[in-house]
Coordinates of C-alpha atoms in Angstrom, one line a residue:
E188 CA -0.1 -0.1 0.3
G189 CA 2.9 2.1 0.8
L190 CA 4.8 1.6 -2.6
R191 CA 1.0 2.6 -4.2
G192 CA 1.0 6.1 -2.5
M193 CA 4.7 6.5 -3.7
S194 CA 5.3 8.8 -7.0
G195 CA 7.3 6.5 -9.8
S196 CA 10.2 9.2 -8.9
T197 CA 10.7 8.2 -5.5
V198 CA 10.4 4.2 -6.2
E199 CA 13.2 4.5 -8.7
R200 CA 15.5 6.8 -5.9
T201 CA 14.5 4.6 -3.4
A202 CA 15.5 1.5 -5.4
R203 CA 19.0 3.2 -7.0
I204 CA 20.4 4.3 -2.9
V205 CA 19.0 0.6 -1.8
R206 CA 21.4 -1.0 -5.0
T207 CA 24.5 1.4 -4.4
K208 CA 24.5 0.2 -0.9
T209 CA 24.3 -3.0 -1.7
E210 CA 27.3 -1.9 -4.2
A211 CA 29.3 -0.5 -1.5
A212 CA 28.8 -3.3 0.6
A213 CA 29.9 -5.7 -1.7
E214 CA 33.5 -3.6 -2.3
A215 CA 33.9 -3.2 0.9
A216 CA 33.5 -7.2 1.7
R217 CA 35.5 -7.7 -1.5
T218 CA 38.2 -4.7 0.0
R219 CA 38.7 -6.7 2.8
G220 CA 38.6 -10.6 1.0
S221 CA 41.6 -9.4 -1.3
R222 CA 43.4 -7.4 2.7
L223 CA 43.2 -10.3 3.8
V224 CA 44.4 -13.2 1.0
R225 CA 47.1 -10.2 0.5
T226 CA 47.6 -10.2 4.3
V227 CA 48.0 -14.6 4.0
T228 CA 49.9 -14.3 0.8
E229 CA 53.3 -11.7 2.5
D230 CA 52.6 -13.9 5.4
S231 CA 53.1 -17.1 4.0
I232 CA 56.0 -15.6 2.0
A233 CA 57.8 -14.2 4.8
L234 CA 57.6 -17.8 6.2
E235 CA 59.2 -19.1 3.6
A236 CA 61.6 -16.5 3.6
S237 CA 62.4 -17.0 7.6
R238 CA 62.7 -21.0 7.0
Q239 CA 65.0 -20.1 4.1
A240 CA 67.1 -18.3 6.4
E241 CA 66.7 -20.2 9.3
A242 CA 68.3 -23.3 7.0
E243 CA 70.6 -21.3 5.7
V244 CA 71.7 -20.5 9.3
L245 CA 71.8 -24.4 9.8
Q246 CA 74.0 -25.0 7.1
L247 CA 77.0 -22.5 7.6
H248 CA 76.6 -24.2 11.1
A249 CA 77.0 -27.7 9.4
S250 CA 79.8 -26.6 7.4
T251 CA 81.5 -24.4 10.5
E252 CA 81.2 -27.6 12.8
E253 CA 82.8 -29.4 10.3
S254 CA 85.9 -27.7 9.5
V255 CA 86.5 -27.3 13.0
K256 CA 87.0 -31.3 13.4
V257 CA 89.1 -30.9 10.4
A258 CA 91.5 -28.6 11.9
Y259 CA 91.1 -30.2 15.6
R260 CA 92.1 -33.5 14.4
S261 CA 95.2 -31.7 11.8
T262 CA 97.1 -29.8 14.6
G263 CA 96.6 -33.1 16.9
L264 CA 98.3 -35.6 14.3
G265 CA 100.6 -32.2 14.3
I266 CA 101.4 -32.4 17.3
Y267 CA 101.3 -35.4 18.0
A268 CA 103.9 -37.0 15.2
V269 CA 106.6 -33.5 16.3
V270 CA 106.7 -35.4 19.6
M271 CA 106.8 -39.1 18.5
R272 CA 109.6 -38.1 15.3
F273 CA 111.9 -36.1 17.6
A274 CA 111.8 -39.5 19.9
G275 CA 112.7 -41.7 17.4
M276 CA 115.6 -39.5 15.7
P277 CA 118.3 -42.2 16.4
L278 CA 115.9 -44.8 14.6
E279 CA 115.1 -42.4 11.1
R280 CA 118.8 -41.6 11.4
L281 CA 119.8 -45.1 11.1
A282 CA 117.1 -46.1 8.8
M283 CA 118.2 -43.0 6.0
V284 CA 121.5 -45.1 6.5
L285 CA 120.8 -48.1 5.8
N286 CA 118.0 -46.6 2.5
S287 CA 120.8 -45.0 0.9
S288 CA 124.6 -46.3 -1.3
Q289 CA 126.7 -45.7 2.3
V290 CA 126.6 -49.5 3.1
S291 CA 126.7 -52.3 1.2
G292 CA 127.4 -56.0 1.6
Q293 CA 127.8 -57.5 5.5
G294 CA 127.0 -56.3 8.6
Q295 CA 125.0 -53.2 7.2
L296 CA 122.9 -52.5 10.1
S297 CA 126.7 -52.0 12.1
Q298 CA 128.2 -50.0 9.0
A299 CA 124.8 -46.9 9.9
A300 CA 125.1 -47.8 13.7
K301 CA 128.7 -46.4 13.2
I302 CA 127.6 -43.3 10.8
V303 CA 125.0 -42.8 12.9
F304 CA 126.7 -42.5 15.7
A305 CA 130.1 -41.6 15.3
D306 CA 129.7 -38.0 17.2
G307 CA 128.2 -39.7 20.0
A308 CA 124.8 -40.3 21.3
M309 CA 123.0 -37.3 20.7
A310 CA 124.1 -37.5 17.4
P311 CA 120.8 -38.2 15.6
F312 CA 118.7 -35.3 17.5
R313 CA 121.5 -32.4 16.2
T314 CA 120.5 -32.7 13.2
V315 CA 117.2 -31.5 13.6
G316 CA 116.5 -27.5 13.2
R317 CA 113.6 -25.6 13.8
A318 CA 112.9 -26.3 9.9
S319 CA 112.4 -29.9 10.4
L320 CA 109.6 -29.1 14.0
V321 CA 108.4 -27.2 11.2
A322 CA 108.0 -29.6 8.8
W323 CA 106.8 -33.0 11.1
F324 CA 103.6 -30.5 12.2
L325 CA 103.2 -29.1 8.8
Q326 CA 104.0 -32.7 7.3
Y327 CA 101.3 -34.5 9.8
S328 CA 98.5 -32.0 9.8
V329 CA 98.3 -31.7 6.3
M330 CA 98.0 -35.5 6.0
G331 CA 95.0 -35.7 7.4
C332 CA 93.5 -32.3 6.8
V333 CA 94.8 -32.4 2.6
F334 CA 93.5 -35.6 2.3
Q335 CA 90.4 -35.0 3.7
V336 CA 89.7 -32.1 1.5
C337 CA 91.4 -34.1 -2.0
D338 CA 89.3 -36.5 -0.7
R339 CA 85.9 -34.7 -0.8
A340 CA 86.4 -32.4 -3.3
L341 CA 87.1 -34.9 -5.9
S342 CA 84.2 -37.2 -4.5
R343 CA 82.0 -34.4 -5.6
L344 CA 83.9 -33.5 -9.2
L345 CA 83.8 -37.1 -10.2
G346 CA 80.9 -38.2 -8.3
V347 CA 80.8 -40.8 -5.8
R348 CA 81.1 -41.7 -2.3
C349 CA 84.2 -40.7 0.4
I350 CA 86.2 -42.5 1.8
P351 CA 85.0 -44.0 5.2
Y352 CA 86.5 -42.6 8.6
G353 CA 85.5 -42.0 12.5
E354 CA 82.4 -43.3 13.3
E355 CA 81.5 -44.4 10.0
L356 CA 84.5 -47.4 10.1
M357 CA 82.7 -49.1 12.9
R358 CA 79.2 -49.4 11.5
R359 CA 78.3 -52.1 9.2
P360 CA 78.9 -51.2 5.3
D361 CA 75.8 -50.1 3.6
E362 CA 74.7 -53.0 1.7
S363 CA 71.4 -51.9 0.1
A364 CA 73.1 -48.9 -2.2
A365 CA 73.3 -49.8 -6.0
P366 CA 75.8 -52.1 -7.4
M367 CA 78.0 -49.4 -9.1
S368 CA 78.1 -49.1 -13.1
P369 CA 81.6 -49.6 -15.1
S370 CA 81.8 -45.9 -15.3
E371 CA 80.7 -45.3 -11.2
Q372 CA 83.7 -47.7 -10.7
A373 CA 86.3 -45.9 -13.0
R374 CA 85.7 -42.8 -11.5
A375 CA 85.7 -44.1 -7.7
A376 CA 89.3 -45.8 -8.5
G377 CA 90.6 -42.6 -10.1
K378 CA 89.7 -41.6 -7.0
V379 CA 91.3 -43.4 -4.7
V380 CA 95.1 -43.1 -6.4
L381 CA 94.3 -39.3 -7.4
A382 CA 93.6 -37.9 -3.4
P383 CA 96.7 -40.0 -1.8
L384 CA 98.3 -39.1 -4.9
L385 CA 97.8 -35.8 -4.4
S386 CA 97.9 -35.6 -0.6
G387 CA 101.3 -37.4 -0.8
C388 CA 102.9 -34.5 -2.9
I389 CA 101.6 -32.4 -0.8
E390 CA 103.1 -33.7 1.9
S391 CA 106.3 -33.9 0.0
S392 CA 106.4 -30.2 -0.6
V393 CA 106.1 -29.5 3.3
S394 CA 108.7 -32.3 4.7
N395 CA 111.4 -33.3 1.9
R396 CA 113.4 -30.6 2.5
A397 CA 114.3 -30.9 6.0
E398 CA 113.9 -34.6 5.0
A399 CA 117.4 -33.8 3.3
Q400 CA 118.5 -31.4 5.8
R401 CA 118.0 -34.1 8.6
F402 CA 119.9 -36.9 5.7
Y403 CA 122.7 -34.6 4.4
G404 CA 123.5 -32.0 7.7
I405 CA 122.6 -28.5 7.4
D406 CA 126.2 -27.2 5.7
K407 CA 126.1 -30.4 3.9
L408 CA 122.5 -29.4 2.1
A409 CA 123.7 -25.6 1.5
A410 CA 127.1 -26.8 -0.4
V411 CA 124.9 -29.0 -2.5
E412 CA 122.4 -26.6 -3.3
A413 CA 124.9 -23.8 -4.2
K414 CA 126.3 -26.0 -6.6
L415 CA 123.9 -27.4 -8.6
G416 CA 122.3 -23.9 -8.3
A417 CA 118.4 -24.9 -8.4
N418 CA 115.7 -22.5 -9.3
P419 CA 113.4 -21.0 -6.2
V420 CA 110.7 -23.7 -7.3
A421 CA 113.6 -26.6 -7.0
R422 CA 114.9 -25.6 -4.0
A423 CA 112.2 -25.4 -2.0
L424 CA 111.4 -29.0 -2.7
G425 CA 114.6 -30.3 -2.0
P426 CA 116.4 -32.6 -4.2
G427 CA 114.8 -36.4 -4.5
F428 CA 111.3 -34.5 -4.8
A429 CA 110.1 -37.4 -6.7
A430 CA 110.9 -40.5 -4.8
N431 CA 109.9 -38.9 -1.5
A432 CA 106.1 -38.2 -2.8
S433 CA 106.0 -41.4 -4.1
R434 CA 107.1 -43.2 -0.5
N435 CA 104.6 -40.3 1.0
F436 CA 101.6 -41.4 -2.0
I437 CA 102.6 -44.9 -0.6
M438 CA 102.0 -44.1 3.5
A439 CA 99.1 -42.2 2.4
S440 CA 97.1 -45.2 0.7
S441 CA 98.2 -47.4 3.8
S442 CA 96.3 -45.1 6.4
F443 CA 93.9 -42.7 4.8
V444 CA 92.6 -45.6 1.9
V445 CA 93.4 -48.8 2.6
T446 CA 93.0 -49.3 6.5
P447 CA 89.4 -47.4 7.2
V448 CA 88.3 -49.8 3.5
L449 CA 89.7 -53.3 4.9
Y450 CA 88.7 -52.5 8.2
Q451 CA 85.1 -51.0 7.7
R452 CA 84.3 -54.3 5.0
L453 CA 86.3 -57.0 6.1
Y454 CA 86.7 -56.7 10.2
P455 CA 84.7 -58.5 11.5
Q456 CA 81.6 -56.4 12.8
E457 CA 81.3 -57.6 16.8
K458 CA 84.8 -57.0 17.5
K459 CA 85.1 -53.2 16.4
D460 CA 86.3 -50.7 19.0
A461 CA 89.5 -48.4 18.7
Q462 CA 92.0 -51.1 20.4
S463 CA 91.1 -53.3 17.0
L464 CA 91.6 -50.3 15.1
F465 CA 94.8 -49.8 16.7
W466 CA 96.4 -52.6 15.6
F467 CA 95.1 -53.6 12.5
G468 CA 96.5 -50.0 11.2
L469 CA 99.3 -51.1 12.6
G470 CA 99.8 -54.7 11.3
V471 CA 98.3 -52.6 7.3
N472 CA 101.1 -50.3 7.4
I473 CA 104.1 -52.7 9.0
F474 CA 103.3 -55.9 6.9
A475 CA 102.0 -53.6 3.8
G476 CA 102.9 -50.0 4.3
N477 CA 106.4 -50.1 4.6
A478 CA 106.6 -53.4 2.4
I479 CA 106.6 -51.0 -0.5
A480 CA 107.4 -47.7 0.3
I481 CA 111.1 -49.1 2.0
T482 CA 111.8 -49.5 -2.1
Q483 CA 111.1 -45.9 -2.8
Q484 CA 112.7 -44.5 0.5
A485 CA 116.2 -46.3 -0.1
L486 CA 115.4 -44.9 -3.7
W487 CA 115.1 -41.4 -2.5
G488 CA 118.7 -42.1 0.2
R489 CA 120.4 -43.5 -3.1
A490 CA 119.3 -40.5 -5.1
L491 CA 120.3 -38.6 -2.1
D492 CA 123.7 -39.7 -2.7
Y493 CA 124.2 -39.7 -5.9
A494 CA 123.3 -36.2 -6.5
A495 CA 125.6 -35.0 -3.5
A496 CA 128.5 -37.0 -5.4
G497 CA 131.1 -34.7 -7.1
G498 CA 130.3 -31.7 -4.8
G499 CA 126.7 -31.6 -6.1
R500 CA 124.8 -33.2 -9.1
P501 CA 121.4 -33.4 -10.6
I502 CA 119.5 -36.2 -10.3
S503 CA 118.9 -39.5 -12.4
Y504 CA 116.8 -41.8 -11.0
A505 CA 117.1 -44.4 -14.3
A506 CA 121.2 -43.8 -13.3
V507 CA 120.7 -44.3 -9.3
V508 CA 118.0 -47.7 -10.4
R509 CA 121.1 -49.0 -12.5
E510 CA 124.0 -48.6 -10.7
G511 CA 121.8 -49.2 -7.5
L512 CA 121.0 -52.7 -9.0
A513 CA 124.4 -53.3 -10.8
A514 CA 126.2 -52.8 -7.3
E515 CA 123.5 -55.3 -5.6
G516 CA 121.1 -56.1 -7.2
S517 CA 117.3 -55.8 -6.0
A518 CA 119.1 -55.9 -2.5
A519 CA 119.7 -52.1 -3.1
F520 CA 116.3 -51.9 -2.2
I521 CA 114.7 -54.2 -0.5
T522 CA 116.2 -56.4 2.2
P523 CA 114.5 -57.1 5.6
T524 CA 117.0 -55.1 7.4
K525 CA 115.6 -51.9 5.0
W526 CA 112.3 -52.7 6.2
V527 CA 113.0 -53.7 9.3
A528 CA 114.7 -50.2 9.8
R529 CA 112.0 -48.6 8.1
V530 CA 109.2 -50.1 10.5
L531 CA 111.3 -49.5 13.7
M532 CA 110.9 -45.4 12.5
N533 CA 108.2 -45.5 10.5
A534 CA 105.6 -47.2 12.1
P535 CA 105.4 -46.4 15.6
V536 CA 104.2 -42.7 14.1
Q537 CA 102.6 -44.3 10.9
G538 CA 101.1 -46.9 12.2
T539 CA 99.4 -45.3 15.0
L540 CA 97.6 -42.9 13.2
P541 CA 94.5 -44.1 12.1
W542 CA 93.7 -44.7 15.5
F543 CA 94.6 -41.1 16.4
Y544 CA 93.3 -39.7 13.9
N545 CA 89.9 -41.5 13.9
E546 CA 89.8 -42.2 17.8
A547 CA 92.0 -40.0 20.1
C548 CA 91.0 -36.6 17.9
R549 CA 87.5 -37.9 18.2
A550 CA 86.9 -38.4 21.6
P551 CA 87.0 -35.1 23.2
Q552 CA 84.0 -33.3 20.2
R553 CA 81.3 -35.5 21.5
P554 CA 78.8 -34.0 23.3
G555 CA 79.6 -32.9 26.8
G556 CA 83.2 -33.7 26.5
G557 CA 84.8 -30.5 26.0
G558 CA 87.1 -29.9 23.5
V559 CA 86.5 -26.8 20.0
A560 CA 83.2 -27.6 19.0
P561 CA 80.6 -27.6 22.4
A562 CA 82.7 -24.3 23.3
L563 CA 81.6 -23.0 19.6
F564 CA 77.9 -24.4 19.2
T565 CA 74.7 -25.1 21.5
R566 CA 74.4 -29.3 21.7
A567 CA 70.5 -29.0 20.5
R568 CA 71.7 -26.7 17.4
C569 CA 74.4 -28.7 16.2
E570 CA 72.4 -31.8 16.4
Q571 CA 69.8 -30.8 14.1
V572 CA 72.1 -30.4 11.5
L573 CA 75.3 -33.0 12.5
P574 CA 75.1 -34.6 15.9
L575 CA 78.6 -34.6 17.5
G576 CA 79.1 -37.9 18.7
E577 CA 79.1 -38.5 15.3
G578 CA 82.7 -38.7 13.2

């Protein structure tokens, strides 16, 4: 009845007002909805960015934690080696002389002993200078650190797994992995050769000249180097570098490849512990590593004698081998006496390296055990990325 009483224009105005208000309400609802969606979207983006930032922080912590572990182990190896090598200097000098052309025929051990102790019982220790102390520390710390760096870099480059070490040695090998293709097997074999080769060369670049100094004596090495007139690089590497690097390649392979791989795969699982790793590593280095490395040690000693002839001359390894075989046959490079001398000189430190590196250096890094890593990171944060109890 009210509508009937209203004029047409009034009805039309009323309808327009209602329509306008309805459209305004709908527009406001759409605006609020768009704002809500935009807010939710922005919150989602912010949340994702926060998660990514947290992941990057955790990754950085994991990377830093691993770097600290490598540095910790390598420093421990260096200090351990300095003490052991200095204490064993009489044995080292004896082995150096036995594995050279300075002795021959019967009674080589007594001949070598007379040469080594000609200036008194303390004579071997007097050949050790600051260069040897620094070289020993760097030599053994480089062996652990650089081998890991080489192993990991080559593993990433070639797409193969790293050599096992640490806590991984105490676990059963992963037998669920798919068999490797011939291409993967070739890459893995190449990496197993290249990693100790690179680390052995780096080790020799640090240690060879100091070893030559202990072999010749400080004054004689200076005279030989002056006569040779070598370029700065060759002078820094020292005489006999190739033979020295070959020997260190063999020992790095024995300590960091053969010992951990054989121990993890072949040693009875129920008998694995720190003590068994110690004796296993010692046995592998004595009866495998040193038995092969002794030939290169003898080649190195004979090469240095060759270089010193006539006051100094360039080394010809072909001539060294030819003259040695002509004079003594295979006994010029390997005999039981040379092997025993090498074992007595090198096995105490080299044979215990796998145990010291994987066990003694690892223990202080466990949660609550003190050491470097727990001091830098909270246990809760680190265990989200890499448990500190892992090797």
